[in-house]
Amino acid sequence: MARFQRRVRVPVPAEALFDWHVNDGAFERLTPPWEHVQVTHRTGPLREGMRATMRVGVLGPLAPPWLGPKWVAEHVDVDPPRGFIDRQVEGPFSKWEHQHRIDADGDDAAWLHDDIEFEPPLPPLGRVGTPIVRAKLERMFDYRHAITVGDLAAQRHLRSRAGGGRRTLAISGASGLLGSALVPYLTTAGHDVRRLVRRPPERDDEIHFDPATGHLDGAALAGVDAVIHLAGENVGDGRWRADKKRRILESRVEGTRLLADALAAHGDGATLVSASGVGYYGHRGDELLSEESGPGAGFLAEVCRVWEDAATSAARAGVRVVVARIGVVLTPDGGALEKLRLPFSLGLGGRIGSGDTWMSWIGHQDAVRALALLALDRSVAGAVNVVAPHPVQNRTFVRKLAAVLRRPALVPLPQGAAELMLGHERARELLFTSTRAHPGRLLDLGFPFQHLDLEPALRHGLGRRAPSR
């Protein structure tokens, strides 16, 4: 029998730490992106005897999780706020028991102790399997504890800004890169979430929203405190032919206008947080850009400008409108990091062009927490740069990513080759536009960034420990 133990101090009372684990979404928040776990069935919220059935994707992104082994876990010894135990009922291990113990540390902090007893499959192979499992657990609990501390610290800051109480939020793009993490972040904080979906609703927490046909039941937004609008055609995928560019523009403008009009008619004090991008500023070289900086030139700059203008009907009707100009979100689940991870892991990465272009980035979880703050802090209106405080040039990004992956970065991508692969306009706008944005308004709000610098953000998202550890 093997044992793994870790603990972390969390700056909230023991009761709040226990409640966070009990609320919907905690499992999703605690699952690292590289684990590829799919929950197929739950018997209810966390309570004595509750069971969850999962499929574990042992081949990572090479195969869907449903091809992996089945794992059935049962919650036992549930003792609020002292903790609970997860016990494997069926699964790949000969034995697995995970004790979550919570000890108060004064009135405003608590220690979370994770104590796991396990026996790898096929006990004769335990001598080989145990070190492998330990290494995976070290990596996993680096991530889990960072999420737990970061989420609860951000939620405490949000309560100080916006007050307590349960809120109701509607989210478009809830299954996308940001929305899929934002939903469980909000539900673990105790809020209600309604998903805006293009297909006919299948659940009580879904609202039919189809910008292409102009369909939205505005009355369903009555009682919603805030709408966070994230849906839109993916900019990074596919050639920028005329029909693709039209979809990029129309998916953003029509959806925003539809929501703005509905909130103007039915919102009754609701907030609209409409996503935009730092592409609004266009190519600006080394210029440090604040929220007051004007729009730039180019296709994406024009898309962002028109996109933001589409929310004005709600603002004219008295709806609080926040425009979130989001930078490059760092996660292996999508976006730039997903595309760069494989070539850099193979040692085929390098600077893009001259390496001089500025990248305004933000960690995945910081982006999610910032969107929640903008939705619920009623002192905020207008444009907000959702980026980390320390943008980097491409040559620095390349060097940091290669160091985290422990690979060389000696294969540059010339601008001509990039334009040949992606098309001239798409390559110029996505790879060679230099945007150095500053999160002045988030800093003014005291937003608790978890990752101020690039390398720790990359290590967290990719699950790579620093060499000294």
PDB file of N, CA, C and O in Angstrom, residues 96-160:
ATOM      1  N   TRP A  96      -8.072   2.751  -3.858  1.00  0.00           N
ATOM      2  CA  TRP A  96      -7.883   4.206  -3.913  1.00  0.00           C
ATOM      3  C   TRP A  96      -8.808   4.842  -2.894  1.00  0.00           C
ATOM      4  O   TRP A  96     -10.026   4.674  -2.960  1.00  0.00           O
ATOM      5  N   GLU A  97      -8.232   5.562  -1.937  1.00  0.00           N
ATOM      6  CA  GLU A  97      -9.029   6.274  -0.942  1.00  0.00           C
ATOM      7  C   GLU A  97      -8.384   7.634  -0.706  1.00  0.00           C
ATOM      8  O   GLU A  97      -7.219   7.720  -0.314  1.00  0.00           O
ATOM      9  N   HIS A  98      -9.153   8.692  -0.952  1.00  0.00           N
ATOM     10  CA  HIS A  98      -8.654  10.070  -0.870  1.00  0.00           C
ATOM     11  C   HIS A  98      -9.399  10.789   0.248  1.00  0.00           C
ATOM     12  O   HIS A  98     -10.596  11.065   0.135  1.00  0.00           O
ATOM     13  N   GLN A  99      -8.689  11.110   1.308  1.00  0.00           N
ATOM     14  CA  GLN A  99      -9.276  11.854   2.426  1.00  0.00           C
ATOM     15  C   GLN A  99      -8.994  13.335   2.253  1.00  0.00           C
ATOM     16  O   GLN A  99      -7.845  13.758   2.109  1.00  0.00           O
ATOM     17  N   HIS A 100     -10.066  14.132   2.258  1.00  0.00           N
ATOM     18  CA  HIS A 100      -9.975  15.592   2.258  1.00  0.00           C
ATOM     19  C   HIS A 100     -10.245  16.046   3.698  1.00  0.00           C
ATOM     20  O   HIS A 100     -11.382  15.934   4.166  1.00  0.00           O
ATOM     21  N   ARG A 101      -9.233  16.546   4.381  1.00  0.00           N
ATOM     22  CA  ARG A 101      -9.432  16.995   5.757  1.00  0.00           C
ATOM     23  C   ARG A 101      -9.185  18.498   5.842  1.00  0.00           C
ATOM     24  O   ARG A 101      -8.217  19.017   5.279  1.00  0.00           O
ATOM     25  N   ILE A 102     -10.074  19.200   6.537  1.00  0.00           N
ATOM     26  CA  ILE A 102      -9.997  20.653   6.654  1.00  0.00           C
ATOM     27  C   ILE A 102      -9.855  21.011   8.128  1.00  0.00           C
ATOM     28  O   ILE A 102     -10.677  20.612   8.961  1.00  0.00           O
ATOM     29  N   ASP A 103      -8.798  21.763   8.454  1.00  0.00           N
ATOM     30  CA  ASP A 103      -8.555  22.210   9.825  1.00  0.00           C
ATOM     31  C   ASP A 103      -8.532  23.731   9.853  1.00  0.00           C
ATOM     32  O   ASP A 103      -7.792  24.359   9.078  1.00  0.00           O
ATOM     33  N   ALA A 104      -9.329  24.328  10.727  1.00  0.00           N
ATOM     34  CA  ALA A 104      -9.341  25.785  10.854  1.00  0.00           C
ATOM     35  C   ALA A 104      -7.991  26.290  11.342  1.00  0.00           C
ATOM     36  O   ALA A 104      -7.334  25.649  12.180  1.00  0.00           O
ATOM     37  N   ASP A 105      -7.581  27.432  10.804  1.00  0.00           N
ATOM     38  CA  ASP A 105      -6.367  28.114  11.247  1.00  0.00           C
ATOM     39  C   ASP A 105      -6.768  29.543  11.616  1.00  0.00           C
ATOM     40  O   ASP A 105      -6.598  30.481  10.848  1.00  0.00           O
ATOM     41  N   GLY A 106      -7.371  29.676  12.790  1.00  0.00           N
ATOM     42  CA  GLY A 106      -7.967  30.949  13.170  1.00  0.00           C
ATOM     43  C   GLY A 106      -9.335  31.096  12.526  1.00  0.00           C
ATOM     44  O   GLY A 106      -9.935  30.140  12.034  1.00  0.00           O
ATOM     45  N   ASP A 107      -9.835  32.339  12.507  1.00  0.00           N
ATOM     46  CA  ASP A 107     -11.177  32.589  11.975  1.00  0.00           C
ATOM     47  C   ASP A 107     -11.199  32.792  10.469  1.00  0.00           C
ATOM     48  O   ASP A 107     -12.258  32.651   9.840  1.00  0.00           O
ATOM     49  N   ASP A 108     -10.068  33.135   9.857  1.00  0.00           N
ATOM     50  CA  ASP A 108     -10.068  33.551   8.455  1.00  0.00           C
ATOM     51  C   ASP A 108      -9.195  32.702   7.552  1.00  0.00           C
ATOM     52  O   ASP A 108      -8.905  33.110   6.420  1.00  0.00           O
ATOM     53  N   ALA A 109      -8.773  31.533   8.004  1.00  0.00           N
ATOM     54  CA  ALA A 109      -7.946  30.673   7.160  1.00  0.00           C
ATOM     55  C   ALA A 109      -8.147  29.222   7.590  1.00  0.00           C
ATOM     56  O   ALA A 109      -8.679  28.932   8.669  1.00  0.00           O
ATOM     57  N   ALA A 110      -7.742  28.314   6.711  1.00  0.00           N
ATOM     58  CA  ALA A 110      -7.875  26.887   7.001  1.00  0.00           C
ATOM     59  C   ALA A 110      -6.799  26.125   6.241  1.00  0.00           C
ATOM     60  O   ALA A 110      -6.298  26.571   5.205  1.00  0.00           O
ATOM     61  N   TRP A 111      -6.454  24.968   6.777  1.00  0.00           N
ATOM     62  CA  TRP A 111      -5.535  24.055   6.097  1.00  0.00           C
ATOM     63  C   TRP A 111      -6.340  22.965   5.413  1.00  0.00           C
ATOM     64  O   TRP A 111      -7.225  22.356   6.020  1.00  0.00           O
ATOM     65  N   LEU A 112      -6.016  22.724   4.145  1.00  0.00           N
ATOM     66  CA  LEU A 112      -6.604  21.611   3.403  1.00  0.00           C
ATOM     67  C   LEU A 112      -5.549  20.510   3.315  1.00  0.00           C
ATOM     68  O   LEU A 112      -4.461  20.721   2.761  1.00  0.00           O
ATOM     69  N   HIS A 113      -5.865  19.342   3.876  1.00  0.00           N
ATOM     70  CA  HIS A 113      -4.966  18.195   3.854  1.00  0.00           C
ATOM     71  C   HIS A 113      -5.523  17.165   2.868  1.00  0.00           C
ATOM     72  O   HIS A 113      -6.680  16.738   2.992  1.00  0.00           O
ATOM     73  N   ASP A 114      -4.713  16.767   1.898  1.00  0.00           N
ATOM     74  CA  ASP A 114      -5.076  15.695   0.970  1.00  0.00           C
ATOM     75  C   ASP A 114      -4.224  14.482   1.308  1.00  0.00           C
ATOM     76  O   ASP A 114      -2.981  14.543   1.265  1.00  0.00           O
ATOM     77  N   ASP A 115      -4.882  13.399   1.664  1.00  0.00           N
ATOM     78  CA  ASP A 115      -4.197  12.180   2.103  1.00  0.00           C
ATOM     79  C   ASP A 115      -4.753  11.020   1.277  1.00  0.00           C
ATOM     80  O   ASP A 115      -5.929  10.667   1.403  1.00  0.00           O
ATOM     81  N   ILE A 116      -3.930  10.446   0.414  1.00  0.00           N
ATOM     82  CA  ILE A 116      -4.387   9.405  -0.509  1.00  0.00           C
ATOM     83  C   ILE A 116      -3.649   8.109  -0.224  1.00  0.00           C
ATOM     84  O   ILE A 116      -2.402   8.075  -0.195  1.00  0.00           O
ATOM     85  N   GLU A 117      -4.396   7.034  -0.008  1.00  0.00           N
ATOM     86  CA  GLU A 117      -3.842   5.693   0.056  1.00  0.00           C
ATOM     87  C   GLU A 117      -4.227   4.973  -1.226  1.00  0.00           C
ATOM     88  O   GLU A 117      -5.404   4.977  -1.613  1.00  0.00           O
ATOM     89  N   PHE A 118      -3.248   4.372  -1.889  1.00  0.00           N
ATOM     90  CA  PHE A 118      -3.550   3.720  -3.165  1.00  0.00           C
ATOM     91  C   PHE A 118      -2.690   2.487  -3.347  1.00  0.00           C
ATOM     92  O   PHE A 118      -1.614   2.350  -2.773  1.00  0.00           O
ATOM     93  N   GLU A 119      -3.210   1.589  -4.152  1.00  0.00           N
ATOM     94  CA  GLU A 119      -2.475   0.412  -4.582  1.00  0.00           C
ATOM     95  C   GLU A 119      -2.650   0.297  -6.083  1.00  0.00           C
ATOM     96  O   GLU A 119      -3.780   0.172  -6.571  1.00  0.00           O
ATOM     97  N   PRO A 120      -1.564   0.409  -6.852  1.00  0.00           N
ATOM     98  CA  PRO A 120      -1.691   0.381  -8.309  1.00  0.00           C
ATOM     99  C   PRO A 120      -2.293  -0.928  -8.801  1.00  0.00           C
ATOM    100  O   PRO A 120      -2.323  -1.926  -8.069  1.00  0.00           O
ATOM    101  N   PRO A 121      -2.761  -0.942 -10.052  1.00  0.00           N
ATOM    102  CA  PRO A 121      -3.288  -2.179 -10.621  1.00  0.00           C
ATOM    103  C   PRO A 121      -2.212  -3.265 -10.631  1.00  0.00           C
ATOM    104  O   PRO A 121      -1.012  -2.979 -10.676  1.00  0.00           O
ATOM    105  N   LEU A 122      -2.654  -4.517 -10.586  1.00  0.00           N
ATOM    106  CA  LEU A 122      -1.732  -5.650 -10.651  1.00  0.00           C
ATOM    107  C   LEU A 122      -0.635  -5.509  -9.599  1.00  0.00           C
ATOM    108  O   LEU A 122       0.491  -5.092  -9.886  1.00  0.00           O
ATOM    109  N   PRO A 123      -0.965  -5.797  -8.335  1.00  0.00           N
ATOM    110  CA  PRO A 123      -0.022  -5.564  -7.235  1.00  0.00           C
ATOM    111  C   PRO A 123       1.422  -5.982  -7.494  1.00  0.00           C
ATOM    112  O   PRO A 123       2.341  -5.287  -7.034  1.00  0.00           O
ATOM    113  N   PRO A 124       1.701  -7.070  -8.238  1.00  0.00           N
ATOM    114  CA  PRO A 124       3.110  -7.396  -8.485  1.00  0.00           C
ATOM    115  C   PRO A 124       3.875  -6.296  -9.213  1.00  0.00           C
ATOM    116  O   PRO A 124       5.097  -6.225  -9.140  1.00  0.00           O
ATOM    117  N   LEU A 125       3.134  -5.436  -9.928  1.00  0.00           N
ATOM    118  CA  LEU A 125       3.779  -4.350 -10.648  1.00  0.00           C
ATOM    119  C   LEU A 125       3.833  -3.057  -9.825  1.00  0.00           C
ATOM    120  O   LEU A 125       4.228  -2.014 -10.330  1.00  0.00           O
ATOM    121  N   GLY A 126       3.434  -3.140  -8.563  1.00  0.00           N
ATOM    122  CA  GLY A 126       3.363  -1.941  -7.738  1.00  0.00           C
ATOM    123  C   GLY A 126       4.682  -1.221  -7.591  1.00  0.00           C
ATOM    124  O   GLY A 126       4.743   0.000  -7.511  1.00  0.00           O
ATOM    125  N   ARG A 127       5.788  -1.966  -7.562  1.00  0.00           N
ATOM    126  CA  ARG A 127       7.099  -1.339  -7.403  1.00  0.00           C
ATOM    127  C   ARG A 127       7.412  -0.426  -8.580  1.00  0.00           C
ATOM    128  O   ARG A 127       8.085   0.594  -8.432  1.00  0.00           O
ATOM    129  N   VAL A 128       6.899  -0.783  -9.759  1.00  0.00           N
ATOM    130  CA  VAL A 128       7.088   0.054 -10.938  1.00  0.00           C
ATOM    131  C   VAL A 128       6.017   1.146 -11.010  1.00  0.00           C
ATOM    132  O   VAL A 128       6.307   2.303 -11.316  1.00  0.00           O
ATOM    133  N   GLY A 129       4.769   0.766 -10.704  1.00  0.00           N
ATOM    134  CA  GLY A 129       3.654   1.698 -10.870  1.00  0.00           C
ATOM    135  C   GLY A 129       3.592   2.798  -9.839  1.00  0.00           C
ATOM    136  O   GLY A 129       3.176   3.925 -10.145  1.00  0.00           O
ATOM    137  N   THR A 130       4.027   2.522  -8.600  1.00  0.00           N
ATOM    138  CA  THR A 130       3.901   3.508  -7.529  1.00  0.00           C
ATOM    139  C   THR A 130       4.660   4.800  -7.816  1.00  0.00           C
ATOM    140  O   THR A 130       4.098   5.893  -7.654  1.00  0.00           O
ATOM    141  N   PRO A 131       5.916   4.787  -8.256  1.00  0.00           N
ATOM    142  CA  PRO A 131       6.603   6.055  -8.566  1.00  0.00           C
ATOM    143  C   PRO A 131       5.930   6.837  -9.692  1.00  0.00           C
ATOM    144  O   PRO A 131       5.923   8.071  -9.668  1.00  0.00           O
ATOM    145  N   ILE A 132       5.363   6.121 -10.658  1.00  0.00           N
ATOM    146  CA  ILE A 132       4.665   6.801 -11.753  1.00  0.00           C
ATOM    147  C   ILE A 132       3.428   7.518 -11.220  1.00  0.00           C
ATOM    148  O   ILE A 132       3.153   8.681 -11.559  1.00  0.00           O
ATOM    149  N   VAL A 133       2.664   6.826 -10.361  1.00  0.00           N
ATOM    150  CA  VAL A 133       1.462   7.437  -9.776  1.00  0.00           C
ATOM    151  C   VAL A 133       1.842   8.630  -8.909  1.00  0.00           C
ATOM    152  O   VAL A 133       1.195   9.687  -8.948  1.00  0.00           O
ATOM    153  N   ARG A 134       2.903   8.495  -8.130  1.00  0.00           N
ATOM    154  CA  ARG A 134       3.332   9.609  -7.274  1.00  0.00           C
ATOM    155  C   ARG A 134       3.685  10.842  -8.109  1.00  0.00           C
ATOM    156  O   ARG A 134       3.335  11.969  -7.755  1.00  0.00           O
ATOM    157  N   ALA A 135       4.395  10.630  -9.210  1.00  0.00           N
ATOM    158  CA  ALA A 135       4.774  11.760 -10.061  1.00  0.00           C
ATOM    159  C   ALA A 135       3.542  12.440 -10.642  1.00  0.00           C
ATOM    160  O   ALA A 135       3.470  13.677 -10.718  1.00  0.00           O
ATOM    161  N   LYS A 136       2.547  11.658 -11.054  1.00  0.00           N
ATOM    162  CA  LYS A 136       1.305  12.233 -11.578  1.00  0.00           C
ATOM    163  C   LYS A 136       0.567  13.000 -10.489  1.00  0.00           C
ATOM    164  O   LYS A 136      -0.005  14.059 -10.744  1.00  0.00           O
ATOM    165  N   LEU A 137       0.573  12.467  -9.260  1.00  0.00           N
ATOM    166  CA  LEU A 137      -0.116  13.146  -8.164  1.00  0.00           C
ATOM    167  C   LEU A 137       0.576  14.453  -7.789  1.00  0.00           C
ATOM    168  O   LEU A 137      -0.089  15.446  -7.471  1.00  0.00           O
ATOM    169  N   GLU A 138       1.902  14.474  -7.804  1.00  0.00           N
ATOM    170  CA  GLU A 138       2.613  15.725  -7.521  1.00  0.00           C
ATOM    171  C   GLU A 138       2.204  16.806  -8.519  1.00  0.00           C
ATOM    172  O   GLU A 138       1.918  17.953  -8.140  1.00  0.00           O
ATOM    173  N   ARG A 139       2.192  16.438  -9.771  1.00  0.00           N
ATOM    174  CA  ARG A 139       1.823  17.381 -10.829  1.00  0.00           C
ATOM    175  C   ARG A 139       0.369  17.831 -10.671  1.00  0.00           C
ATOM    176  O   ARG A 139       0.044  19.010 -10.778  1.00  0.00           O
ATOM    177  N   MET A 140      -0.518  16.872 -10.390  1.00  0.00           N
ATOM    178  CA  MET A 140      -1.937  17.173 -10.264  1.00  0.00           C
ATOM    179  C   MET A 140      -2.216  18.084  -9.077  1.00  0.00           C
ATOM    180  O   MET A 140      -2.988  19.050  -9.180  1.00  0.00           O
ATOM    181  N   PHE A 141      -1.578  17.820  -7.944  1.00  0.00           N
ATOM    182  CA  PHE A 141      -1.900  18.610  -6.760  1.00  0.00           C
ATOM    183  C   PHE A 141      -1.216  19.976  -6.765  1.00  0.00           C
ATOM    184  O   PHE A 141      -1.681  20.886  -6.076  1.00  0.00           O
ATOM    185  N   ASP A 142      -0.153  20.143  -7.523  1.00  0.00           N
ATOM    186  CA  ASP A 142       0.322  21.505  -7.784  1.00  0.00           C
ATOM    187  C   ASP A 142      -0.813  22.317  -8.400  1.00  0.00           C
ATOM    188  O   ASP A 142      -1.081  23.461  -8.006  1.00  0.00           O
ATOM    189  N   TYR A 143      -1.468  21.723  -9.383  1.00  0.00           N
ATOM    190  CA  TYR A 143      -2.556  22.407 -10.093  1.00  0.00           C
ATOM    191  C   TYR A 143      -3.767  22.597  -9.184  1.00  0.00           C
ATOM    192  O   TYR A 143      -4.319  23.699  -9.080  1.00  0.00           O
ATOM    193  N   ARG A 144      -4.203  21.520  -8.532  1.00  0.00           N
ATOM    194  CA  ARG A 144      -5.414  21.580  -7.702  1.00  0.00           C
ATOM    195  C   ARG A 144      -5.290  22.620  -6.594  1.00  0.00           C
ATOM    196  O   ARG A 144      -6.221  23.398  -6.352  1.00  0.00           O
ATOM    197  N   HIS A 145      -4.175  22.625  -5.907  1.00  0.00           N
ATOM    198  CA  HIS A 145      -4.025  23.570  -4.796  1.00  0.00           C
ATOM    199  C   HIS A 145      -3.920  25.009  -5.296  1.00  0.00           C
ATOM    200  O   HIS A 145      -4.426  25.931  -4.642  1.00  0.00           O
ATOM    201  N   ALA A 146      -3.279  25.207  -6.447  1.00  0.00           N
ATOM    202  CA  ALA A 146      -3.230  26.559  -7.010  1.00  0.00           C
ATOM    203  C   ALA A 146      -4.635  27.042  -7.378  1.00  0.00           C
ATOM    204  O   ALA A 146      -4.979  28.210  -7.156  1.00  0.00           O
ATOM    205  N   ILE A 147      -5.454  26.161  -7.947  1.00  0.00           N
ATOM    206  CA  ILE A 147      -6.836  26.525  -8.283  1.00  0.00           C
ATOM    207  C   ILE A 147      -7.631  26.832  -7.027  1.00  0.00           C
ATOM    208  O   ILE A 147      -8.364  27.839  -6.953  1.00  0.00           O
ATOM    209  N   THR A 148      -7.524  25.989  -6.016  1.00  0.00           N
ATOM    210  CA  THR A 148      -8.295  26.183  -4.785  1.00  0.00           C
ATOM    211  C   THR A 148      -7.958  27.521  -4.134  1.00  0.00           C
ATOM    212  O   THR A 148      -8.853  28.312  -3.790  1.00  0.00           O
ATOM    213  N   VAL A 149      -6.673  27.789  -3.966  1.00  0.00           N
ATOM    214  CA  VAL A 149      -6.244  29.048  -3.334  1.00  0.00           C
ATOM    215  C   VAL A 149      -6.623  30.232  -4.213  1.00  0.00           C
ATOM    216  O   VAL A 149      -7.168  31.244  -3.729  1.00  0.00           O
ATOM    217  N   GLY A 150      -6.368  30.136  -5.523  1.00  0.00           N
ATOM    218  CA  GLY A 150      -6.656  31.255  -6.421  1.00  0.00           C
ATOM    219  C   GLY A 150      -8.130  31.572  -6.515  1.00  0.00           C
ATOM    220  O   GLY A 150      -8.531  32.743  -6.482  1.00  0.00           O
ATOM    221  N   ASP A 151      -8.967  30.534  -6.637  1.00  0.00           N
ATOM    222  CA  ASP A 151     -10.409  30.767  -6.740  1.00  0.00           C
ATOM    223  C   ASP A 151     -10.963  31.401  -5.473  1.00  0.00           C
ATOM    224  O   ASP A 151     -11.721  32.379  -5.526  1.00  0.00           O
ATOM    225  N   LEU A 152     -10.604  30.860  -4.325  1.00  0.00           N
ATOM    226  CA  LEU A 152     -11.185  31.368  -3.087  1.00  0.00           C
ATOM    227  C   LEU A 152     -10.669  32.758  -2.750  1.00  0.00           C
ATOM    228  O   LEU A 152     -11.412  33.590  -2.211  1.00  0.00           O
ATOM    229  N   ALA A 153      -9.418  33.059  -3.098  1.00  0.00           N
ATOM    230  CA  ALA A 153      -8.911  34.418  -2.892  1.00  0.00           C
ATOM    231  C   ALA A 153      -9.630  35.403  -3.812  1.00  0.00           C
ATOM    232  O   ALA A 153     -10.013  36.506  -3.395  1.00  0.00           O
ATOM    233  N   ALA A 154      -9.840  35.014  -5.073  1.00  0.00           N
ATOM    234  CA  ALA A 154     -10.543  35.891  -6.018  1.00  0.00           C
ATOM    235  C   ALA A 154     -12.002  36.076  -5.612  1.00  0.00           C
ATOM    236  O   ALA A 154     -12.556  37.183  -5.731  1.00  0.00           O
ATOM    237  N   GLN A 155     -12.635  35.013  -5.132  1.00  0.00           N
ATOM    238  CA  GLN A 155     -14.032  35.126  -4.712  1.00  0.00           C
ATOM    239  C   GLN A 155     -14.165  35.982  -3.453  1.00  0.00           C
ATOM    240  O   GLN A 155     -15.145  36.726  -3.304  1.00  0.00           O
ATOM    241  N   ARG A 156     -13.191  35.911  -2.563  1.00  0.00           N
ATOM    242  CA  ARG A 156     -13.206  36.779  -1.387  1.00  0.00           C
ATOM    243  C   ARG A 156     -13.069  38.240  -1.808  1.00  0.00           C
ATOM    244  O   ARG A 156     -13.777  39.118  -1.304  1.00  0.00           O
ATOM    245  N   HIS A 157     -12.170  38.509  -2.753  1.00  0.00           N
ATOM    246  CA  HIS A 157     -12.017  39.878  -3.260  1.00  0.00           C
ATOM    247  C   HIS A 157     -13.289  40.346  -3.935  1.00  0.00           C
ATOM    248  O   HIS A 157     -13.703  41.505  -3.770  1.00  0.00           O
ATOM    249  N   LEU A 158     -13.940  39.456  -4.695  1.00  0.00           N
ATOM    250  CA  LEU A 158     -15.183  39.819  -5.370  1.00  0.00           C
ATOM    251  C   LEU A 158     -16.270  40.174  -4.364  1.00  0.00           C
ATOM    252  O   LEU A 158     -17.005  41.152  -4.545  1.00  0.00           O
ATOM    253  N   ARG A 159     -16.366  39.411  -3.287  1.00  0.00           N
ATOM    254  CA  ARG A 159     -17.369  39.736  -2.263  1.00  0.00           C
ATOM    255  C   ARG A 159     -17.086  41.082  -1.623  1.00  0.00           C
ATOM    256  O   ARG A 159     -18.019  41.826  -1.291  1.00  0.00           O
ATOM    257  N   SER A 160     -15.815  41.425  -1.457  1.00  0.00           N
ATOM    258  CA  SER A 160     -15.486  42.723  -0.880  1.00  0.00           C
ATOM    259  C   SER A 160     -15.870  43.864  -1.807  1.00  0.00           C
ATOM    260  O   SER A 160     -16.159  44.976  -1.349  1.00  0.00           O
TER     261      SER A 160
END
